Structures are given as C-alpha cells and as structure tokens.
Short mmCIF file of C-alpha atoms in Angstrom, two decimals:
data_model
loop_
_atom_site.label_atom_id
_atom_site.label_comp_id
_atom_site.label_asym_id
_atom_site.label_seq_id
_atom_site.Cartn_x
_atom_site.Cartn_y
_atom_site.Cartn_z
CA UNK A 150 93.65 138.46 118.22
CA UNK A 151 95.98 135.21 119.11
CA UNK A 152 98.91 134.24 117.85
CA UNK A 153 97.51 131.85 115.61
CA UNK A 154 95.52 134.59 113.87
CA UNK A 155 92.18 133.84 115.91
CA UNK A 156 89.63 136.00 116.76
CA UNK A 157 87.72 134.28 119.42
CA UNK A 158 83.98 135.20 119.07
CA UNK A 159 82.40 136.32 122.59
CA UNK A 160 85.38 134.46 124.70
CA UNK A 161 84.00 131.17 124.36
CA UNK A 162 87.62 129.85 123.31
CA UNK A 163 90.33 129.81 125.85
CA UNK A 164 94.27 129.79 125.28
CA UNK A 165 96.52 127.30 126.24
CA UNK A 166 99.03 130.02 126.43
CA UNK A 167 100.83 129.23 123.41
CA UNK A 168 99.11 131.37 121.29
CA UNK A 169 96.60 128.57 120.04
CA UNK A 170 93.01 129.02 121.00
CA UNK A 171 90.75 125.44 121.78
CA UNK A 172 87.39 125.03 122.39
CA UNK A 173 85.50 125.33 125.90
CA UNK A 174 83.82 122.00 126.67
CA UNK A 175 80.32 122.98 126.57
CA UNK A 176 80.79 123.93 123.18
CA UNK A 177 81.45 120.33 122.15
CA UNK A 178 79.62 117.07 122.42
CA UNK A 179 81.00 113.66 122.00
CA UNK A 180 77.69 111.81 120.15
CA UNK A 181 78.85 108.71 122.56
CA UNK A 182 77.71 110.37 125.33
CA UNK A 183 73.83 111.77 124.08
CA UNK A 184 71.03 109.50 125.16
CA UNK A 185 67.61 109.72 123.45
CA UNK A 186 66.56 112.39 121.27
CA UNK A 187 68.17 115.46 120.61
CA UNK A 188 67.09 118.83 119.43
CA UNK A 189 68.90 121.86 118.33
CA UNK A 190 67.36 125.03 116.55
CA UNK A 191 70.41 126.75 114.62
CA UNK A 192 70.60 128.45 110.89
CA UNK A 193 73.04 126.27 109.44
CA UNK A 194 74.43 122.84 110.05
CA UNK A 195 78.04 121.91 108.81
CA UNK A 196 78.80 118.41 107.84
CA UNK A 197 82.73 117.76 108.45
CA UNK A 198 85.43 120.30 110.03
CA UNK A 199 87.80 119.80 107.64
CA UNK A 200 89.35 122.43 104.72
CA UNK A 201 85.86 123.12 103.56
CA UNK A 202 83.82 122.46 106.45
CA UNK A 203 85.80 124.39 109.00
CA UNK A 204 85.83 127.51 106.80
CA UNK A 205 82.09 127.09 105.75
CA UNK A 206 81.31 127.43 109.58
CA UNK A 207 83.61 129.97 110.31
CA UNK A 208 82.36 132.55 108.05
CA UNK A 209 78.38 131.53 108.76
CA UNK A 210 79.03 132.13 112.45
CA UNK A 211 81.41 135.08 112.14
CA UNK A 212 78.05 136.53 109.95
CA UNK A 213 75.70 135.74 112.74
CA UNK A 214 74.23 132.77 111.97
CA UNK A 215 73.64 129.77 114.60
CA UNK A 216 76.04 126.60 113.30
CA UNK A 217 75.95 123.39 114.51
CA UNK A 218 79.39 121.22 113.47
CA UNK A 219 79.04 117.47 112.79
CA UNK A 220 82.31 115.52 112.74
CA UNK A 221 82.69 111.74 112.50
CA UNK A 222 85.90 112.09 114.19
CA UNK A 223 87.35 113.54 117.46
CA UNK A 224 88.62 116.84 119.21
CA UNK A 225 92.43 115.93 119.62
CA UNK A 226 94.75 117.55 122.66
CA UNK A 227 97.91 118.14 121.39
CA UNK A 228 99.11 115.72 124.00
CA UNK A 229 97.31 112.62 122.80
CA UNK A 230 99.39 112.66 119.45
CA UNK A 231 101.77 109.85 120.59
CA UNK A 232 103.82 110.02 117.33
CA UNK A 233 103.84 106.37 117.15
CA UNK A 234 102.36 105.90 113.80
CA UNK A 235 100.58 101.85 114.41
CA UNK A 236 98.68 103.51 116.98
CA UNK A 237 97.91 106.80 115.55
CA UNK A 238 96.75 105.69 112.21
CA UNK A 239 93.97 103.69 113.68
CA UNK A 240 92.71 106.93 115.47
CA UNK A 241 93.56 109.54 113.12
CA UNK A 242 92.22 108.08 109.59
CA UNK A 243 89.06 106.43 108.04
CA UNK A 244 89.58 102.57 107.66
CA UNK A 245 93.01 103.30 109.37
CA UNK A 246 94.26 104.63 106.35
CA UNK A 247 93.31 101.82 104.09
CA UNK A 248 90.64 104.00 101.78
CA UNK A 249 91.37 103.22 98.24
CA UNK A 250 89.98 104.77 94.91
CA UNK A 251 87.88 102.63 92.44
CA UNK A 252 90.01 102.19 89.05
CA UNK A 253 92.72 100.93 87.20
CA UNK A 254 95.44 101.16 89.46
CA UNK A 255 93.41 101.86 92.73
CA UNK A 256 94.60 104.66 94.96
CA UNK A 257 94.90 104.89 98.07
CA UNK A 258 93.21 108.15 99.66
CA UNK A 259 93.90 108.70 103.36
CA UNK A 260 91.55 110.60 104.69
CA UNK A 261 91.31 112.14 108.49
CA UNK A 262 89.39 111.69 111.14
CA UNK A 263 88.92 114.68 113.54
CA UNK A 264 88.00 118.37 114.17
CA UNK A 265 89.82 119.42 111.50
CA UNK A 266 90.05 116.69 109.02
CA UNK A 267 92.51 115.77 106.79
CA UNK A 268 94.22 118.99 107.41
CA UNK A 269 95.50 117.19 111.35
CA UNK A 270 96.96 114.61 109.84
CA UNK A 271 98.59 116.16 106.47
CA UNK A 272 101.99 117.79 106.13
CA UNK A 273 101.15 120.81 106.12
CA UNK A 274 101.79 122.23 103.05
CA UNK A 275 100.63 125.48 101.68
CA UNK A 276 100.87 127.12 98.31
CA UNK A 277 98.34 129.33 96.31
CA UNK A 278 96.37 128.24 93.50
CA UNK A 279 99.50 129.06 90.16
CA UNK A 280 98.34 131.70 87.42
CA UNK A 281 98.15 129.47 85.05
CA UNK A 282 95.48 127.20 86.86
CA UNK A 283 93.49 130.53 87.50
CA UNK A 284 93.70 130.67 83.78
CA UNK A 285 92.97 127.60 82.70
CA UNK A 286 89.76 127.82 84.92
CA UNK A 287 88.49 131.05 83.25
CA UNK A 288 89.43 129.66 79.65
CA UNK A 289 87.84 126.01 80.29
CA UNK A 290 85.16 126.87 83.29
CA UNK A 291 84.11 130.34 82.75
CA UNK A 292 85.54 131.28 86.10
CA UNK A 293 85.49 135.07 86.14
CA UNK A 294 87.13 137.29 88.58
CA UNK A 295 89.20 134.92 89.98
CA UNK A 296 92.83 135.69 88.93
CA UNK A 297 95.59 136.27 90.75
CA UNK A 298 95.05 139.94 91.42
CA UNK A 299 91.48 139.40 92.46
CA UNK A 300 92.36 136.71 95.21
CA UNK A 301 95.13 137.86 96.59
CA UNK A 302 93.87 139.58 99.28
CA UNK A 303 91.92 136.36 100.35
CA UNK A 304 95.34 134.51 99.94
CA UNK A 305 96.56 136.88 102.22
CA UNK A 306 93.94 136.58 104.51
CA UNK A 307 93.67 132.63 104.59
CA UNK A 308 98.16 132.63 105.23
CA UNK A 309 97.49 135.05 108.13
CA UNK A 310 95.59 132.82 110.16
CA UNK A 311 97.39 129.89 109.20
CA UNK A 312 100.43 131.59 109.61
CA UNK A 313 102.16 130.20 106.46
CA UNK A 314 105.60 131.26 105.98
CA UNK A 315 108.48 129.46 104.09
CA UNK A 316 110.68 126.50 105.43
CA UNK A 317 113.54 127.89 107.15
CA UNK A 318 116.69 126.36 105.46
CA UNK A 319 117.91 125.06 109.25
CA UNK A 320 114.31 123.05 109.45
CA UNK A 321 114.95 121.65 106.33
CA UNK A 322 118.34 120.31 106.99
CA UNK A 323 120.88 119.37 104.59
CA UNK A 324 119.75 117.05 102.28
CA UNK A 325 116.96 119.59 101.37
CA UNK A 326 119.88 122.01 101.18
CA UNK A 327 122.06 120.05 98.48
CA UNK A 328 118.53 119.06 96.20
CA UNK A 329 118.59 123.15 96.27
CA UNK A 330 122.08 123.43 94.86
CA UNK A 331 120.90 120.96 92.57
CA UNK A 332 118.46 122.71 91.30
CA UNK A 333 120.32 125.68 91.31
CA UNK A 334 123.36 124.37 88.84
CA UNK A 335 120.70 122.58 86.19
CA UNK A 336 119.22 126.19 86.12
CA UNK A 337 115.95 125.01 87.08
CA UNK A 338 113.32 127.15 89.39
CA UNK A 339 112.78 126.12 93.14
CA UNK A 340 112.82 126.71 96.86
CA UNK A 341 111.57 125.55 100.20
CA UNK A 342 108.20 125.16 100.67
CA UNK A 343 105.83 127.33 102.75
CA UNK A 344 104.01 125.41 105.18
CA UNK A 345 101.23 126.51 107.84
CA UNK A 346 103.36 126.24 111.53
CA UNK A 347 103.97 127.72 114.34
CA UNK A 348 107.02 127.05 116.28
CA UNK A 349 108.13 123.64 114.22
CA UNK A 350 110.32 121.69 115.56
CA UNK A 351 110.76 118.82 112.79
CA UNK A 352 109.16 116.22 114.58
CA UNK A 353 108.47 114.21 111.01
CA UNK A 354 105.50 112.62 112.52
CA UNK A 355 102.89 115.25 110.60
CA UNK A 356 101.38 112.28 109.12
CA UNK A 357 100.07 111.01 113.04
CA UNK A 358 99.38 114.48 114.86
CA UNK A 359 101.50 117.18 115.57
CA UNK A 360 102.85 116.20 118.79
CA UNK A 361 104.07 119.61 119.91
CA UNK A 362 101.14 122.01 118.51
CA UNK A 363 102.72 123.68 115.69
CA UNK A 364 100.49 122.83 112.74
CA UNK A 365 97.83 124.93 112.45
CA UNK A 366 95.72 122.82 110.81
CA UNK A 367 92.30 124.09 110.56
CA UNK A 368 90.68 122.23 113.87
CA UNK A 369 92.31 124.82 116.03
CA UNK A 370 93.00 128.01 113.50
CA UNK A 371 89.55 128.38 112.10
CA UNK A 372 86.96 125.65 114.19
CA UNK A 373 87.27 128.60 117.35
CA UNK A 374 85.43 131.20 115.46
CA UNK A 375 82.80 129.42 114.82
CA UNK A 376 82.25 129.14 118.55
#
C-alpha cells in the first residue's frame, strides 16, 4: 500500500518516491500517436477519468474485468504544472475555461482536461454528502439505505485514499484565522475545511495543477488501480 492509499494491481505502477504511484508507459497511449486501425478486446470501456470515471474503472478492474480508459485530455507530470495560470488554462480546461451554461444568467462551468478531470484542476475540497441531503433524497427520491450510518464506511474508505484531513490552521493563515473568530463571537457553526493533500504547501495555484504533487486528485489516487 503507498502513501497515497494505492494498491498497485500486479506492479504495473511505479513510485516516484513520494508516496504517489503513476502509470508505466505502456499502460498509456497518447491517440496522437496511433496510426490506422486499432483493436482492443477488454470487458468494459470507461469514457472520462474524472470523479466518476476514475472510480468506475477502478472498481471494474480491481473485480477482474479488462478496462480500457478514454480521456480527451492528457497524463500530467507534476512538473509540467507551471503555475502560470494564461498558460495553464489553455492546457488544463475545455474551451480554456470559457464553457458556459445555457440560461438566464449563463454560467460559466470550467471543466478539466486530463487523467483525472476536473478533480486536477479543482481546489480540492472534500466534505461528505450532510444528513439532511441523505434525507431529503430518501423523502423526495426513494433512496433507501443510504444514510449516514450506511455510508460511512465508504466515506471512510473514499478519505483514505484521498487522504482527506482538515486544513491545518498554519496552512490557512491568518485571515482564515480571524473569519474563525468571527464566526466564533456571532455564535455561528464553522471550521477549516478538509481537503484531499498530501504534503501542501499553499501554493494557491490549485486552479492550474498542483505544482508540487500534493493534491490527490483522482488521476494519480485511483487511475493506478485500474492498471
């Protein structure tokens, strides 16, 4: 098991020593570079790698089956996040981050571009589903067996290899720190949020790429056991 909560299936991953686990090269195929036809016999084939598409696989493959991954986007190194957001927006998002919604007003919707999704390029922030949604779904939807009790062990599960944990109060620096005390005096409820990291430094540039590694977005904590 890595430090990233990966369980590599038959060594095909490799670590980069920092307890993330990437991909071997054979395992991936830029569709640039195939000429001709192509044919591939597997069970299941997975269209995106990103929240849902990177899970989807990993539980297929982890069950056996054969699972080929189709992503628009690219595999990123850690070291071509340049943290410069012109240039990283064009690489990272669809339309360079210029997707909008169709209504009255329009929203925009940025959506990512990558093994792993929108999950590279968000902030990282990770909370479970509240009660009361769980609720709500059961009273509206007819959602059985899905409260609280019932999924936490597959909340549990899901923060383990993501490795959520809580904002330290020194990462989220003083003005974060005086909103708290804020909060505190009006007698309102709130705290830091929990985040899926490893190692974070604050670089603020979540938005363009993690450029030291330490969001575990789901490219590099669930894509590798699927391979």
């Amino acid at each position: 098991m890595s430090g990233n909560g990966v369980r590599p299936t038959g060594a095909r991953a490799y670590s980069d020593g920092t307890g993330t686990f990437h991909p071997p090269e054979r395992r991936l195929e830029s569709g640039g570079s195939i000429r001709g036809e192509r044919r591939l016999r597997v069970d299941a084939c997975v269209i995106g790698s990103g929240a849902g598409g990177a899970v989807v696989a990993k539980e297929l493959a982890e069950g056996g089956m054969r699972v080929a991954v189709l992503e628009e986007g690219e595999w990123w190194e850690t070291d071509a996040f340049t943290a410069r957001p012109r240039e990283m927006s064009t690489r990272l998002y669809r339309d360079a981050g210029q997707l909008t919604t169709v209504g009255n007003p329009p929203i925009v919707l940025p959506l990512g571009r990558g093994v792993g999704g929108t999950t590279v390029v968000n902030s990282g922030t990770c909370f479970r589903t509240p009660g009361a949604v769980l609720e709500r779904w059961r009273r509206e939807l007819g959602l059985e067996g899905m409260d609280e009790a019932a999924l936490e062990p597959f909340f549990r599960r899901v923060e383990r290899i993501l490795n959520v944990a809580q904002v330290p109060p020194k990462l989220a620096g003083r003005n974060a720190e005086v909103v708290r005390r804020g909060v505190e005096r009006l007698g309102w409820s709130g705290d830091f949020l929990y985040r899926n990291v490893r190692g974070c430094v604050g670089s603020g540039v979540c938005a363009f790429g993690c450029p030291t590694g330490a969001k575990q977005h789901v490219g590099i904590a669930y894509m590798p056991r699927a391979w």
